[in-house]
Each structure stands twice: as C-alpha cells, then as structure tokens.
C-alpha cells in the first residue's frame, strides 16, 4: 500500500457499490482531511477516528439516497509516479467539468477545486469524484 489516498478513495467507492454502510480506512492526517471534505460535500455521512494510540483507523459511513449510493465513481488524477499541479488561474478549468467534484490539496488544506479557486489557491489535484 504505497499510496494511501487512492487506496482510501477506492475502498469507499467499492463499499458504496457493494451497498455497505461502513468502511474502515487506514489512518493518516490527509485521509482524515479528505474525509471531512467528502462529508461536507455529501458523499459520506460521517468519518471518525477509532482504535488505540498505536493503531488508529478511520471509520467512514457511506451516504445513500433512496438506497442508491451518492458516490458512483472516482478518478484518481495525481499519482506517486505523476503528480498533477495546477496554479490558481487554471484550477477552475478542471473543477468545472460536469457534475464531478475535484478535490485539491493546497497550502491551506484539502478542499474542492471550486473553493480553492474562490480563495485564489493552486495545488495538487488529488482526485475527481461523482
């Protein structure tokens, strides 16, 4: 497991498509922040830490709308072999493609591309979710 971000996002997607309510994710600060953004955008109902100090993990509750998962697919954009960065002027062009939400890691934390554009921030494009 080299890339925790992609691993966590794919776990959430697979559990949503398998109609599971909960999914356990490996703990990291970036995963916790991504989970908070996904809760704010409505893809997850909640995310919380569990476990003891030496072995923490995250418990994510997947959001459903009339028994259908809110999240249907995900596209990992930035990978360890190829990081994708966009400046503040160009970040909105990737964030405005259809109904998908693009998650960006900026100097002020993890947020959607639309929020980063409003704040005038650029950063690493992590993934797109819809």
mmCIF file of C-alpha atoms in Angstrom:
data_model
loop_
_atom_site.group_PDB
_atom_site.id
_atom_site.type_symbol
_atom_site.label_atom_id
_atom_site.label_comp_id
_atom_site.label_asym_id
_atom_site.label_seq_id
_atom_site.Cartn_x
_atom_site.Cartn_y
_atom_site.Cartn_z
ATOM 1 C CA UNK A 1 0.000 0.000 0.000
ATOM 2 C CA UNK A 2 2.126 2.848 -1.312
ATOM 3 C CA UNK A 3 -0.481 5.494 -1.946
ATOM 4 C CA UNK A 4 -2.919 5.846 0.949
ATOM 5 C CA UNK A 5 -5.109 8.461 -0.743
ATOM 6 C CA UNK A 6 -6.004 6.313 -3.755
ATOM 7 C CA UNK A 7 -6.376 3.239 -1.556
ATOM 8 C CA UNK A 8 -8.843 5.005 0.735
ATOM 9 C CA UNK A 9 -10.895 6.501 -2.091
ATOM 10 C CA UNK A 10 -11.160 3.166 -3.902
ATOM 11 C CA UNK A 11 -12.196 1.474 -0.641
ATOM 12 C CA UNK A 12 -15.002 3.999 -0.211
ATOM 13 C CA UNK A 13 -16.136 3.542 -3.820
ATOM 14 C CA UNK A 14 -16.104 -0.259 -3.592
ATOM 15 C CA UNK A 15 -18.055 -0.271 -0.344
ATOM 16 C CA UNK A 16 -20.627 2.125 -1.822
ATOM 17 C CA UNK A 17 -21.095 -0.055 -4.895
ATOM 18 C CA UNK A 18 -21.364 -3.158 -2.683
ATOM 19 C CA UNK A 19 -24.083 -1.351 -0.658
ATOM 20 C CA UNK A 20 -22.053 -1.393 2.571
ATOM 21 C CA UNK A 21 -22.826 1.236 5.184
ATOM 22 C CA UNK A 22 -19.380 1.420 6.834
ATOM 23 C CA UNK A 23 -15.822 1.202 5.604
ATOM 24 C CA UNK A 24 -12.579 1.138 7.591
ATOM 25 C CA UNK A 25 -9.732 3.238 6.200
ATOM 26 C CA UNK A 26 -6.062 3.442 7.196
ATOM 27 C CA UNK A 27 -5.381 6.440 9.418
ATOM 28 C CA UNK A 28 -3.404 9.404 8.160
ATOM 29 C CA UNK A 29 -3.914 13.128 8.522
ATOM 30 C CA UNK A 30 -4.530 13.586 4.779
ATOM 31 C CA UNK A 31 -7.167 10.800 4.791
ATOM 32 C CA UNK A 32 -8.921 12.451 7.726
ATOM 33 C CA UNK A 33 -8.973 15.824 5.936
ATOM 34 C CA UNK A 34 -10.227 14.253 2.699
ATOM 35 C CA UNK A 35 -12.948 12.515 4.713
ATOM 36 C CA UNK A 36 -14.028 15.853 6.199
ATOM 37 C CA UNK A 37 -14.318 17.350 2.700
ATOM 38 C CA UNK A 38 -16.333 14.336 1.497
ATOM 39 C CA UNK A 39 -18.685 14.716 4.479
ATOM 40 C CA UNK A 40 -19.140 18.397 3.672
ATOM 41 C CA UNK A 41 -19.883 17.586 0.017
ATOM 42 C CA UNK A 42 -22.380 14.855 0.952
ATOM 43 C CA UNK A 43 -20.556 11.729 -0.253
ATOM 44 C CA UNK A 44 -20.060 10.472 3.323
ATOM 45 C CA UNK A 45 -22.397 10.789 6.306
ATOM 46 C CA UNK A 46 -19.568 10.905 8.850
ATOM 47 C CA UNK A 47 -15.953 9.995 9.468
ATOM 48 C CA UNK A 48 -14.362 9.346 12.839
ATOM 49 C CA UNK A 49 -11.162 8.011 14.340
ATOM 50 C CA UNK A 50 -11.185 4.765 16.246
ATOM 51 C CA UNK A 51 -8.655 2.448 17.791
ATOM 52 C CA UNK A 52 -5.935 2.962 20.313
ATOM 53 C CA UNK A 53 -2.935 5.256 20.072
ATOM 54 C CA UNK A 54 -0.581 2.835 18.332
ATOM 55 C CA UNK A 55 -3.088 1.530 15.800
ATOM 56 C CA UNK A 56 -5.626 4.121 14.694
ATOM 57 C CA UNK A 57 -8.039 3.782 11.814
ATOM 58 C CA UNK A 58 -10.843 5.809 10.309
ATOM 59 C CA UNK A 59 -14.459 4.658 10.189
ATOM 60 C CA UNK A 60 -16.380 6.228 7.296
ATOM 61 C CA UNK A 61 -20.169 5.990 6.955
ATOM 62 C CA UNK A 62 -21.192 5.978 3.280
ATOM 63 C CA UNK A 63 -24.075 8.231 2.255
ATOM 64 C CA UNK A 64 -27.084 6.831 0.378
ATOM 65 C CA UNK A 65 -30.051 8.474 -1.327
ATOM 66 C CA UNK A 66 -33.093 6.168 -1.684
ATOM 67 C CA UNK A 67 -30.876 3.069 -1.318
ATOM 68 C CA UNK A 68 -28.560 4.275 -4.082
ATOM 69 C CA UNK A 69 -25.057 5.433 -3.166
ATOM 70 C CA UNK A 70 -24.394 9.135 -3.625
ATOM 71 C CA UNK A 71 -20.901 8.355 -4.935
ATOM 72 C CA UNK A 72 -20.926 6.373 -8.170
ATOM 73 C CA UNK A 73 -17.350 6.626 -9.418
ATOM 74 C CA UNK A 74 -13.954 8.174 -8.769
ATOM 75 C CA UNK A 75 -10.946 9.045 -10.914
ATOM 76 C CA UNK A 76 -7.518 9.264 -9.279
ATOM 77 C CA UNK A 77 -5.695 12.098 -11.044
ATOM 78 C CA UNK A 78 -2.456 12.634 -9.131
ATOM 79 C CA UNK A 79 -0.358 9.520 -8.505
ATOM 80 C CA UNK A 80 3.053 8.954 -6.910
ATOM 81 C CA UNK A 81 4.573 8.439 -10.355
ATOM 82 C CA UNK A 82 2.936 11.545 -11.829
ATOM 83 C CA UNK A 83 1.876 14.405 -9.588
ATOM 84 C CA UNK A 84 -0.513 16.891 -11.179
ATOM 85 C CA UNK A 85 -0.343 20.514 -10.021
ATOM 86 C CA UNK A 86 -2.446 23.426 -11.225
ATOM 87 C CA UNK A 87 -1.942 27.126 -10.489
ATOM 88 C CA UNK A 88 -4.783 29.222 -9.128
ATOM 89 C CA UNK A 89 -5.665 30.627 -12.563
ATOM 90 C CA UNK A 90 -6.146 27.188 -14.150
ATOM 91 C CA UNK A 91 -7.642 25.245 -11.239
ATOM 92 C CA UNK A 92 -11.207 26.167 -12.131
ATOM 93 C CA UNK A 93 -10.997 24.615 -15.609
ATOM 94 C CA UNK A 94 -10.560 21.137 -14.129
ATOM 95 C CA UNK A 95 -13.108 21.817 -11.399
ATOM 96 C CA UNK A 96 -15.932 22.765 -13.780
ATOM 97 C CA UNK A 97 -16.105 19.568 -15.837
ATOM 98 C CA UNK A 98 -19.651 18.260 -15.489
ATOM 99 C CA UNK A 99 -21.166 17.178 -12.185
ATOM 100 C CA UNK A 100 -17.986 15.866 -10.654
ATOM 101 C CA UNK A 101 -16.225 17.374 -7.666
ATOM 102 C CA UNK A 102 -12.463 17.736 -7.856
ATOM 103 C CA UNK A 103 -10.524 17.505 -4.584
ATOM 104 C CA UNK A 104 -7.358 19.594 -4.304
ATOM 105 C CA UNK A 105 -4.561 19.670 -1.745
ATOM 106 C CA UNK A 106 -3.481 23.289 -1.229
ATOM 107 C CA UNK A 107 -1.222 25.136 1.162
ATOM 108 C CA UNK A 108 -4.292 25.889 3.309
ATOM 109 C CA UNK A 109 -5.545 22.299 3.440
ATOM 110 C CA UNK A 110 -7.681 19.915 1.413
ATOM 111 C CA UNK A 111 -10.691 21.435 -0.378
ATOM 112 C CA UNK A 112 -12.691 21.276 -3.584
ATOM 113 C CA UNK A 113 -11.396 22.986 -6.726
ATOM 114 C CA UNK A 114 -14.244 25.485 -6.609
ATOM 115 C CA UNK A 115 -13.344 26.551 -3.055
ATOM 116 C CA UNK A 116 -9.653 26.762 -3.969
ATOM 117 C CA UNK A 117 -10.491 28.925 -6.961
ATOM 118 C CA UNK A 118 -12.559 31.292 -4.812
ATOM 119 C CA UNK A 119 -9.647 31.615 -2.372
ATOM 120 C CA UNK A 120 -7.139 32.089 -5.202
ATOM 121 C CA UNK A 121 -5.151 28.947 -4.387
ATOM 122 C CA UNK A 122 -3.479 26.384 -6.576
ATOM 123 C CA UNK A 123 -2.245 22.946 -5.608
ATOM 124 C CA UNK A 124 -2.113 19.242 -6.288
ATOM 125 C CA UNK A 125 -5.204 17.757 -7.954
ATOM 126 C CA UNK A 126 -5.830 14.574 -5.952
ATOM 127 C CA UNK A 127 -8.945 13.004 -7.495
ATOM 128 C CA UNK A 128 -12.346 13.649 -9.042
ATOM 129 C CA UNK A 129 -15.493 12.151 -7.547
ATOM 130 C CA UNK A 130 -19.074 11.961 -8.790
#
